[in-house]
Short mmCIF file of C-alpha atoms and ligand atoms in Angstrom, two decimals:
data_model
loop_
_atom_site.label_atom_id
_atom_site.label_comp_id
_atom_site.label_asym_id
_atom_site.label_seq_id
_atom_site.Cartn_x
_atom_site.Cartn_y
_atom_site.Cartn_z
CA MET A 266 54.27 135.06 181.23
CA LYS A 267 53.22 132.94 178.22
CA LYS A 268 53.32 129.17 178.42
CA VAL A 269 55.01 127.58 175.41
CA GLY A 270 54.83 124.13 173.87
CA VAL A 271 57.78 123.12 171.71
CA LEU A 272 57.52 120.44 169.02
CA ILE A 273 60.70 118.64 167.97
CA SER A 274 61.82 115.64 165.95
CA GLY A 275 65.57 115.58 166.50
CA ARG A 276 68.57 116.80 168.45
CA GLY A 277 66.77 119.95 169.62
CA SER A 278 69.60 122.48 169.56
CA ASN A 279 67.07 125.25 168.92
CA LEU A 280 65.04 123.97 171.85
CA GLY A 281 68.27 124.20 173.85
CA ALA A 282 68.62 127.85 172.83
CA LEU A 283 65.01 128.59 173.85
CA ILE A 284 65.63 126.90 177.21
CA ALA A 285 68.90 128.79 177.75
CA ALA A 286 67.22 132.13 177.07
CA GLN A 287 64.31 131.42 179.42
CA ARG A 288 64.28 133.64 182.53
CA ASP A 289 62.21 133.41 185.71
CA ASP A 290 61.01 136.96 185.12
CA GLY A 291 61.01 136.63 181.30
CA PRO A 292 58.00 136.67 178.97
CA TYR A 293 57.80 132.92 178.30
CA ARG A 294 58.11 129.59 180.02
CA ILE A 295 58.36 126.25 178.21
CA ALA A 296 55.62 124.06 179.67
CA LEU A 297 55.91 120.99 177.45
CA VAL A 298 58.16 119.48 174.78
CA ILE A 299 56.57 117.01 172.38
CA SER A 300 58.48 114.78 169.97
CA ASN A 301 57.03 112.56 167.28
CA ILE A 302 60.25 110.51 167.47
CA GLU A 303 61.07 108.39 170.49
CA GLY A 304 64.60 109.01 171.77
CA ALA A 305 64.96 112.36 169.98
CA GLY A 306 67.98 114.17 171.48
CA GLY A 307 65.90 117.20 172.39
CA LEU A 308 63.88 115.16 174.88
CA ALA A 309 66.97 114.66 177.04
CA ARG A 310 67.66 118.42 176.95
CA ALA A 311 64.13 119.08 178.18
CA ASP A 312 64.42 116.40 180.88
CA ALA A 313 67.68 117.91 182.07
CA ALA A 314 65.96 121.30 182.39
CA GLY A 315 63.05 119.78 184.33
CA ILE A 316 60.57 120.39 181.50
CA ALA A 317 57.73 117.92 180.90
CA THR A 318 58.10 115.80 177.77
CA LEU A 319 55.78 113.67 175.72
CA VAL A 320 56.33 111.35 172.75
CA ILE A 321 53.46 111.18 170.29
CA PRO A 322 54.43 108.82 167.46
CA HIS A 323 52.98 109.69 164.06
CA LYS A 324 53.32 106.24 162.52
CA GLY A 325 50.10 104.46 161.63
CA LYS A 326 47.97 107.57 162.19
CA THR A 327 46.29 109.89 159.75
CA ARG A 328 47.66 113.42 159.76
CA GLU A 329 44.41 114.65 161.26
CA ASN A 330 44.46 112.10 164.10
CA PHE A 331 48.11 112.78 164.88
CA ASP A 332 47.48 116.53 164.91
CA ALA A 333 44.42 116.08 167.14
CA GLU A 334 46.64 114.30 169.69
CA LEU A 335 49.18 117.12 169.49
CA ASP A 336 46.45 119.70 169.93
CA ALA A 337 44.94 117.91 172.96
CA ALA A 338 48.33 117.58 174.68
CA LEU A 339 49.17 121.23 174.04
CA ARG A 340 45.78 122.41 175.35
CA ALA A 341 46.15 120.19 178.44
CA SER A 342 49.56 121.77 179.15
CA GLY A 343 47.99 125.21 179.08
CA ALA A 344 50.22 126.32 176.20
CA ASP A 345 49.51 129.81 174.87
CA LEU A 346 52.12 129.58 172.12
CA VAL A 347 53.69 126.76 170.10
CA CYS A 348 57.20 126.69 168.65
CA LEU A 349 58.26 124.22 165.96
CA ALA A 350 61.94 123.54 166.49
CA GLY A 351 63.19 121.02 163.95
CA PHE A 352 59.76 119.40 163.85
CA MET A 353 59.83 117.41 160.63
CA ARG A 354 56.10 116.80 160.10
CA ILE A 355 53.78 118.80 157.90
CA LEU A 356 50.86 120.00 160.00
CA SER A 357 47.27 119.81 158.82
CA ASP A 358 45.47 122.97 157.73
CA GLY A 359 43.14 122.52 160.70
CA PHE A 360 45.99 122.54 163.22
CA ALA A 361 47.63 125.56 161.59
CA ARG A 362 44.32 127.45 161.65
CA ALA A 363 43.53 126.46 165.24
CA TRP A 364 46.85 127.91 166.42
CA GLU A 365 46.99 130.80 163.94
CA GLY A 366 49.05 133.69 165.29
CA LYS A 367 50.32 131.53 168.15
CA LEU A 368 52.35 129.01 166.17
CA ILE A 369 55.85 129.81 164.88
CA ASN A 370 58.61 127.91 163.09
CA ILE A 371 62.29 128.34 162.40
CA HIS A 372 63.50 127.54 158.90
CA PRO A 373 67.15 127.52 157.79
CA SER A 374 66.85 129.85 154.80
CA LEU A 375 66.08 133.44 153.96
CA LEU A 376 62.39 132.85 153.28
CA PRO A 377 60.60 133.11 150.91
CA ALA A 378 63.69 131.62 149.24
CA TYR A 379 64.37 127.91 149.68
CA LYS A 380 61.26 126.59 151.32
CA GLY A 381 61.10 122.87 152.00
CA THR A 382 63.94 120.40 152.44
CA ARG A 383 67.61 120.03 151.32
CA VAL A 384 67.92 123.78 151.84
CA HIS A 385 71.70 124.06 152.23
CA GLU A 386 72.44 121.75 149.26
CA ARG A 387 70.17 123.83 147.04
CA VAL A 388 71.61 127.15 148.26
CA ILE A 389 75.14 125.96 147.42
CA GLU A 390 74.10 124.45 144.07
CA ALA A 391 72.54 127.78 143.11
CA GLY A 392 75.77 129.66 143.88
CA GLU A 393 74.19 131.95 146.46
CA THR A 394 76.59 134.19 148.36
CA ARG A 395 74.32 134.63 151.39
CA SER A 396 71.92 132.41 153.25
CA GLY A 397 70.38 132.59 156.72
CA ALA A 398 67.46 131.70 158.92
CA SER A 399 63.89 132.88 159.33
CA VAL A 400 61.34 132.66 162.12
CA HIS A 401 57.83 132.90 160.75
CA PHE A 402 54.19 132.47 161.69
CA VAL A 403 52.91 129.10 160.52
CA VAL A 404 50.05 129.15 158.03
CA PRO A 405 48.59 126.17 156.16
CA GLU A 406 50.89 126.62 153.14
CA LEU A 407 54.35 125.15 153.87
CA ASP A 408 57.02 127.67 154.99
CA ALA A 409 54.88 130.50 153.61
CA GLY A 410 53.76 132.41 156.72
CA PRO A 411 54.79 136.01 157.43
CA VAL A 412 58.35 136.43 158.69
CA ILE A 413 58.93 137.72 162.23
CA ALA A 414 62.73 137.80 162.21
CA GLN A 415 65.55 136.97 159.83
CA ALA A 416 69.33 136.92 159.99
CA SER A 417 71.86 136.19 157.29
CA VAL A 418 75.32 134.67 157.00
CA PRO A 419 77.78 134.44 154.11
CA VAL A 420 78.01 131.34 151.93
CA HIS A 421 81.65 130.55 151.10
CA PRO A 422 82.53 128.95 147.75
CA SER A 423 84.20 126.06 149.55
CA ASP A 424 81.18 125.35 151.81
CA SER A 425 79.81 121.86 152.20
CA PRO A 426 76.12 121.66 153.12
CA GLU A 427 77.22 120.65 156.63
CA ALA A 428 79.53 123.66 157.01
CA LEU A 429 76.80 126.02 155.86
CA ALA A 430 74.23 124.32 158.11
CA ALA A 431 76.50 124.82 161.12
CA ARG A 432 76.99 128.54 160.31
CA VAL A 433 73.25 129.03 159.88
CA LEU A 434 72.48 127.06 163.05
CA GLU A 435 74.59 129.45 165.11
CA ILE A 436 72.40 132.37 164.12
CA GLU A 437 69.25 130.29 164.54
CA HIS A 438 70.16 130.02 168.20
CA GLN A 439 70.20 133.83 168.49
CA LEU A 440 67.20 134.43 166.31
CA TYR A 441 64.66 131.99 167.74
CA PRO A 442 64.71 133.19 171.38
CA ALA A 443 64.57 136.82 170.18
CA ALA A 444 61.56 136.13 167.95
CA LEU A 445 59.75 134.12 170.64
CA ARG A 446 60.35 136.93 173.09
CA LEU A 447 58.74 139.45 170.67
CA LEU A 448 55.70 137.23 170.30
CA ALA A 449 55.43 136.44 174.02
CA GLU A 450 55.60 140.16 174.81
CA ASP A 451 52.80 140.81 172.29
CA LYS A 452 55.17 143.00 170.27
CA VAL A 453 54.32 141.16 167.07
CA GLN A 454 51.06 139.66 165.92
CA LEU A 455 49.58 138.04 162.87
CA GLU A 456 46.89 140.24 161.39
CA LYS A 457 45.20 139.64 158.05
CA GLY A 458 48.13 137.55 156.85
CA LEU A 459 50.79 140.07 157.86
CA ALA A 460 53.22 140.22 160.77
CA ILE A 461 52.40 143.48 162.52
CA PHE A 462 55.00 144.91 164.89
CA ALA A 463 54.43 147.17 167.87
CA GLU A 464 56.17 150.52 167.67
CA GLY A 465 59.87 150.18 168.44
CA ALA A 466 59.72 146.36 168.36
CA ARG A 467 62.28 145.87 165.57
C1 GAR B 111 67.31 123.54 162.23
O1 GAR B 111 68.32 123.92 161.33
C2 GAR B 111 65.97 124.06 161.76
O2 GAR B 111 66.05 125.33 161.16
C3 GAR B 111 65.60 123.03 160.76
O3 GAR B 111 65.97 121.81 161.32
C4 GAR B 111 67.09 122.04 162.18
C5 GAR B 111 66.76 121.47 163.54
O4 GAR B 111 67.88 121.49 164.38
N1 GAR B 111 64.20 123.08 160.48
C6 GAR B 111 63.67 122.82 159.29
O5 GAR B 111 64.33 122.53 158.32
C7 GAR B 111 62.16 122.95 159.23
N2 GAR B 111 61.71 122.90 157.88
P1 GAR B 111 67.72 121.32 165.92
O6 GAR B 111 66.91 120.04 166.15
O7 GAR B 111 69.12 121.15 166.42
O8 GAR B 111 67.02 122.52 166.46
#
């Protein structure tokens, strides 16, 4: 059973999916939820599930100092793994390296396409016919780590960014627990910059 720390900044619907998929006899247990934003919706979800929460504001701190606080809180919780779930802060290279292979993120595009922000707007502007979501290992370069799992959805010509975001979010909620389970069961690992899967893991 791996202990997991989840970092959020907002409503935390992906956190909700990770909580919903958690089982007493499953491979992971969420030990701590940290938000950089006070009052983030995800904190209430964690509270309701009896999971410890912590707010670590980023304002007025250097990136390194903020990340050092995150790291200390995660270590104190006994976290083995860390999930970014709508965590809207760029992490320092040092933090990414310290948690290499144990730190994963969900991003609402078919990476390596559409890294960064305003993903759904850009996908629609480009006339794409499919988009999706990716769970990937976090490396120092933004949204560039090896992909663990991906799922795709159609983009309709009439889509607004909000409509597309909602369609993608639905599959995020399937994808993230499945990817975390793979990692927690040691069925995927980061090795020399590649996601390596155990036999039969995909
Ligand atoms: C999700 O769509 C997630 O993929 C995205 O933020 C949303 C958070 O929603 N993450 C990123 O864009 C990271 N670059 P949630 O708070 O309801 O889980």
